Amino acid sequence: MSDKIAEAKLRAQISDLERDAVDMQTRHELNQNHLQHISDRLTRVEDLLASADMKNSQLSYECKNSENRIKDLQEKKKTDEMLWRIREMELLAQLTEERQKSAQLECVVEELQASKQLQMKQSMMSSFSTKNGSLETLSLSVMNGSVTTENYL
């Protein structure tokens, strides 16, 4: 009987060990599945990180290009402003020159008007200087560019 008890104990131990082995096998499979999920997640995270690094490099490149474009545009703006100031100064010089010419022409016109009035005055003086052998006194007044004469006897 003691052999039967020992055999029963051994069979119970074997049954416990088989149950433990099945339990360990199940845990091992669960851990393998968990490890596979973690490995898959790690791969996705690494892919996302690589994609983010690539995107970051691309954005950095675009940012540098934009900064260079901004610098180029700022330099062009400064150049255009300087050219505009030069052109503005040239135009102001031309305007001043034209105003000076206009003022000179106004002086010439006034000179010609005064000369014409003087000639008219002299011509009127000479044509009315004698009447019936005696001198008349004439008064000439220049008003608004016209000559009027008054005869005093």
PDB file of C-alpha atoms in Angstrom:
ATOM      1  CA  MET A   1       0.000   0.000   0.000  1.00  0.00           C
ATOM      2  CA  SER A   2       2.692   2.346   0.654  1.00  0.00           C
ATOM      3  CA  ASP A   3       3.696   1.885  -2.974  1.00  0.00           C
ATOM      4  CA  LYS A   4       0.204   2.843  -4.022  1.00  0.00           C
ATOM      5  CA  ILE A   5       0.275   5.907  -1.786  1.00  0.00           C
ATOM      6  CA  ALA A   6       3.681   6.834  -3.106  1.00  0.00           C
ATOM      7  CA  GLU A   7       2.421   6.248  -6.654  1.00  0.00           C
ATOM      8  CA  ALA A   8      -0.663   8.375  -5.991  1.00  0.00           C
ATOM      9  CA  LYS A   9       1.493  11.118  -4.524  1.00  0.00           C
ATOM     10  CA  LEU A  10       3.786  10.922  -7.531  1.00  0.00           C
ATOM     11  CA  ARG A  11       0.795  10.998  -9.899  1.00  0.00           C
ATOM     12  CA  ALA A  12      -0.563  14.012  -8.038  1.00  0.00           C
ATOM     13  CA  GLN A  13       2.824  15.671  -8.273  1.00  0.00           C
ATOM     14  CA  ILE A  14       3.022  14.827 -11.994  1.00  0.00           C
ATOM     15  CA  SER A  15      -0.490  16.195 -12.481  1.00  0.00           C
ATOM     16  CA  ASP A  16       0.493  19.373 -10.583  1.00  0.00           C
ATOM     17  CA  LEU A  17       3.662  19.638 -12.635  1.00  0.00           C
ATOM     18  CA  GLU A  18       1.724  19.116 -15.897  1.00  0.00           C
ATOM     19  CA  ARG A  19      -0.798  21.770 -14.795  1.00  0.00           C
ATOM     20  CA  ASP A  20       2.109  24.081 -13.854  1.00  0.00           C
ATOM     21  CA  ALA A  21       3.730  23.336 -17.235  1.00  0.00           C
ATOM     22  CA  VAL A  22       0.476  24.158 -19.073  1.00  0.00           C
ATOM     23  CA  ASP A  23       0.102  27.295 -16.928  1.00  0.00           C
ATOM     24  CA  MET A  24       3.699  28.279 -17.665  1.00  0.00           C
ATOM     25  CA  GLN A  25       3.169  27.533 -21.367  1.00  0.00           C
ATOM     26  CA  THR A  26       0.065  29.751 -21.347  1.00  0.00           C
ATOM     27  CA  ARG A  27       1.942  32.533 -19.530  1.00  0.00           C
ATOM     28  CA  HIS A  28       4.826  32.124 -21.963  1.00  0.00           C
ATOM     29  CA  GLU A  29       2.444  32.483 -24.940  1.00  0.00           C
ATOM     30  CA  LEU A  30       0.799  35.524 -23.313  1.00  0.00           C
ATOM     31  CA  ASN A  31       4.212  37.053 -22.673  1.00  0.00           C
ATOM     32  CA  GLN A  32       5.245  36.267 -26.261  1.00  0.00           C
ATOM     33  CA  ASN A  33       2.085  38.002 -27.548  1.00  0.00           C
ATOM     34  CA  HIS A  34       2.696  40.947 -25.215  1.00  0.00           C
ATOM     35  CA  LEU A  35       6.324  41.120 -26.374  1.00  0.00           C
ATOM     36  CA  GLN A  36       5.164  41.029 -30.017  1.00  0.00           C
ATOM     37  CA  HIS A  37       2.698  43.892 -29.365  1.00  0.00           C
ATOM     38  CA  ILE A  38       5.421  45.903 -27.636  1.00  0.00           C
ATOM     39  CA  SER A  39       7.801  45.160 -30.502  1.00  0.00           C
ATOM     40  CA  ASP A  40       5.153  46.263 -33.033  1.00  0.00           C
ATOM     41  CA  ARG A  41       4.493  49.461 -31.060  1.00  0.00           C
ATOM     42  CA  LEU A  42       8.237  50.115 -30.844  1.00  0.00           C
ATOM     43  CA  THR A  43       8.522  49.685 -34.619  1.00  0.00           C
ATOM     44  CA  ARG A  44       5.620  52.128 -35.164  1.00  0.00           C
ATOM     45  CA  VAL A  45       7.168  54.638 -32.748  1.00  0.00           C
ATOM     46  CA  GLU A  46      10.551  54.300 -34.481  1.00  0.00           C
ATOM     47  CA  ASP A  47       8.843  54.813 -37.859  1.00  0.00           C
ATOM     48  CA  LEU A  48       7.026  57.870 -36.511  1.00  0.00           C
ATOM     49  CA  LEU A  49      10.281  59.199 -35.078  1.00  0.00           C
ATOM     50  CA  ALA A  50      12.071  58.677 -38.406  1.00  0.00           C
ATOM     51  CA  SER A  51       9.178  60.374 -40.212  1.00  0.00           C
ATOM     52  CA  ALA A  52       9.222  63.260 -37.720  1.00  0.00           C
ATOM     53  CA  ASP A  53      12.999  63.607 -38.130  1.00  0.00           C
ATOM     54  CA  MET A  54      12.598  63.685 -41.909  1.00  0.00           C
ATOM     55  CA  LYS A  55       9.776  66.235 -41.653  1.00  0.00           C
ATOM     56  CA  ASN A  56      11.847  68.293 -39.211  1.00  0.00           C
ATOM     57  CA  SER A  57      14.802  68.255 -41.632  1.00  0.00           C
ATOM     58  CA  GLN A  58      12.516  69.260 -44.488  1.00  0.00           C
ATOM     59  CA  LEU A  59      10.951  72.091 -42.471  1.00  0.00           C
ATOM     60  CA  SER A  60      14.381  73.250 -41.343  1.00  0.00           C
ATOM     61  CA  TYR A  61      15.516  73.337 -44.982  1.00  0.00           C
ATOM     62  CA  GLU A  62      12.379  75.255 -46.004  1.00  0.00           C
ATOM     63  CA  CYS A  63      12.869  77.655 -43.086  1.00  0.00           C
ATOM     64  CA  LYS A  64      16.454  78.378 -44.155  1.00  0.00           C
ATOM     65  CA  ASN A  65      15.276  78.909 -47.736  1.00  0.00           C
ATOM     66  CA  SER A  66      12.561  81.279 -46.496  1.00  0.00           C
ATOM     67  CA  GLU A  67      15.067  83.183 -44.371  1.00  0.00           C
ATOM     68  CA  ASN A  68      17.373  83.507 -47.394  1.00  0.00           C
ATOM     69  CA  ARG A  69      14.448  84.722 -49.514  1.00  0.00           C
ATOM     70  CA  ILE A  70      13.548  87.263 -46.838  1.00  0.00           C
ATOM     71  CA  LYS A  71      17.151  88.507 -46.734  1.00  0.00           C
ATOM     72  CA  ASP A  72      17.217  88.753 -50.533  1.00  0.00           C
ATOM     73  CA  LEU A  73      13.914  90.643 -50.557  1.00  0.00           C
ATOM     74  CA  GLN A  74      15.121  93.001 -47.814  1.00  0.00           C
ATOM     75  CA  GLU A  75      18.297  93.719 -49.796  1.00  0.00           C
ATOM     76  CA  LYS A  76      16.241  94.278 -52.948  1.00  0.00           C
ATOM     77  CA  LYS A  77      13.922  96.590 -50.987  1.00  0.00           C
ATOM     78  CA  LYS A  78      16.898  98.615 -49.740  1.00  0.00           C
ATOM     79  CA  THR A  79      18.310  98.805 -53.267  1.00  0.00           C
ATOM     80  CA  ASP A  80      14.929  99.830 -54.676  1.00  0.00           C
ATOM     81  CA  GLU A  81      14.541 102.476 -51.954  1.00  0.00           C
ATOM     82  CA  MET A  82      17.974 103.894 -52.746  1.00  0.00           C
ATOM     83  CA  LEU A  83      17.202 103.908 -56.481  1.00  0.00           C
ATOM     84  CA  TRP A  84      13.853 105.579 -55.749  1.00  0.00           C
ATOM     85  CA  ARG A  85      15.545 108.255 -53.622  1.00  0.00           C
ATOM     86  CA  ILE A  86      18.063 108.880 -56.406  1.00  0.00           C
ATOM     87  CA  ARG A  87      15.234 109.107 -58.950  1.00  0.00           C
ATOM     88  CA  GLU A  88      13.280 111.397 -56.625  1.00  0.00           C
ATOM     89  CA  MET A  89      16.306 113.667 -56.238  1.00  0.00           C
ATOM     90  CA  GLU A  90      16.791 113.703 -60.031  1.00  0.00           C
ATOM     91  CA  LEU A  91      13.134 114.624 -60.528  1.00  0.00           C
ATOM     92  CA  LEU A  92      13.358 117.340 -57.865  1.00  0.00           C
ATOM     93  CA  ALA A  93      16.445 118.717 -59.611  1.00  0.00           C
ATOM     94  CA  GLN A  94      14.569 118.676 -62.940  1.00  0.00           C
ATOM     95  CA  LEU A  95      11.574 120.351 -61.306  1.00  0.00           C
ATOM     96  CA  THR A  96      13.797 123.030 -59.808  1.00  0.00           C
ATOM     97  CA  GLU A  97      15.446 123.538 -63.194  1.00  0.00           C
ATOM     98  CA  GLU A  98      12.062 123.798 -64.923  1.00  0.00           C
ATOM     99  CA  ARG A  99      10.836 126.286 -62.312  1.00  0.00           C
ATOM    100  CA  GLN A 100      13.988 128.312 -62.838  1.00  0.00           C
ATOM    101  CA  LYS A 101      13.425 128.257 -66.612  1.00  0.00           C
ATOM    102  CA  SER A 102       9.797 129.243 -66.056  1.00  0.00           C
ATOM    103  CA  ALA A 103      10.853 132.148 -63.830  1.00  0.00           C
ATOM    104  CA  GLN A 104      13.375 133.242 -66.462  1.00  0.00           C
ATOM    105  CA  LEU A 105      10.693 133.061 -69.153  1.00  0.00           C
ATOM    106  CA  GLU A 106       8.345 135.104 -66.955  1.00  0.00           C
ATOM    107  CA  CYS A 107      11.090 137.714 -66.636  1.00  0.00           C
ATOM    108  CA  VAL A 108      11.546 137.719 -70.420  1.00  0.00           C
ATOM    109  CA  VAL A 109       7.770 138.069 -70.902  1.00  0.00           C
ATOM    110  CA  GLU A 110       7.639 140.957 -68.416  1.00  0.00           C
ATOM    111  CA  GLU A 111      10.617 142.546 -70.158  1.00  0.00           C
ATOM    112  CA  LEU A 112       8.918 142.218 -73.536  1.00  0.00           C
ATOM    113  CA  GLN A 113       5.664 143.637 -72.162  1.00  0.00           C
ATOM    114  CA  ALA A 114       7.487 146.574 -70.620  1.00  0.00           C
ATOM    115  CA  SER A 115       9.412 147.137 -73.849  1.00  0.00           C
ATOM    116  CA  LYS A 116       6.194 146.996 -75.867  1.00  0.00           C
ATOM    117  CA  GLN A 117       4.505 149.454 -73.513  1.00  0.00           C
ATOM    118  CA  LEU A 118       7.491 151.761 -73.718  1.00  0.00           C
ATOM    119  CA  GLN A 119       7.462 151.591 -77.508  1.00  0.00           C
ATOM    120  CA  MET A 120       3.738 152.290 -77.565  1.00  0.00           C
ATOM    121  CA  LYS A 121       4.230 155.207 -75.197  1.00  0.00           C
ATOM    122  CA  GLN A 122       7.029 156.619 -77.322  1.00  0.00           C
ATOM    123  CA  SER A 123       5.048 156.100 -80.501  1.00  0.00           C
ATOM    124  CA  MET A 124       2.012 157.844 -79.011  1.00  0.00           C
ATOM    125  CA  MET A 125       4.162 160.654 -77.710  1.00  0.00           C
ATOM    126  CA  SER A 126       5.694 161.258 -81.100  1.00  0.00           C
ATOM    127  CA  SER A 127       2.397 161.034 -82.998  1.00  0.00           C
ATOM    128  CA  PHE A 128       0.578 163.408 -80.637  1.00  0.00           C
ATOM    129  CA  SER A 129       3.448 165.738 -79.910  1.00  0.00           C
ATOM    130  CA  THR A 130       2.314 168.554 -82.170  1.00  0.00           C
ATOM    131  CA  LYS A 131      -1.113 169.942 -82.951  1.00  0.00           C
ATOM    132  CA  ASN A 132      -1.537 173.163 -84.993  1.00  0.00           C
ATOM    133  CA  GLY A 133       2.116 173.938 -84.439  1.00  0.00           C
ATOM    134  CA  SER A 134       2.071 173.801 -80.626  1.00  0.00           C
ATOM    135  CA  LEU A 135       3.004 171.052 -78.135  1.00  0.00           C
ATOM    136  CA  GLU A 136       0.332 169.275 -76.228  1.00  0.00           C
ATOM    137  CA  THR A 137       0.785 167.750 -72.848  1.00  0.00           C
ATOM    138  CA  LEU A 138       0.013 164.054 -72.797  1.00  0.00           C
ATOM    139  CA  SER A 139      -0.383 161.827 -69.874  1.00  0.00           C
ATOM    140  CA  LEU A 140       0.096 158.127 -70.379  1.00  0.00           C
ATOM    141  CA  SER A 141      -0.940 155.601 -67.853  1.00  0.00           C
ATOM    142  CA  VAL A 142      -0.295 151.919 -68.021  1.00  0.00           C
ATOM    143  CA  MET A 143      -2.996 149.854 -66.443  1.00  0.00           C
ATOM    144  CA  ASN A 144      -3.342 146.109 -66.827  1.00  0.00           C
ATOM    145  CA  GLY A 145      -1.068 146.063 -69.848  1.00  0.00           C
ATOM    146  CA  SER A 146      -3.111 148.643 -71.815  1.00  0.00           C
ATOM    147  CA  VAL A 147      -2.070 152.164 -72.630  1.00  0.00           C
ATOM    148  CA  THR A 148      -4.530 155.041 -72.264  1.00  0.00           C
ATOM    149  CA  THR A 149      -3.878 158.624 -73.205  1.00  0.00           C
ATOM    150  CA  GLU A 150      -5.460 161.802 -71.955  1.00  0.00           C
ATOM    151  CA  ASN A 151      -5.106 164.986 -73.839  1.00  0.00           C
ATOM    152  CA  TYR A 152      -4.675 168.190 -71.828  1.00  0.00           C
ATOM    153  CA  LEU A 153      -4.961 171.508 -73.657  1.00  0.00           C
TER     154      LEU A 153
END
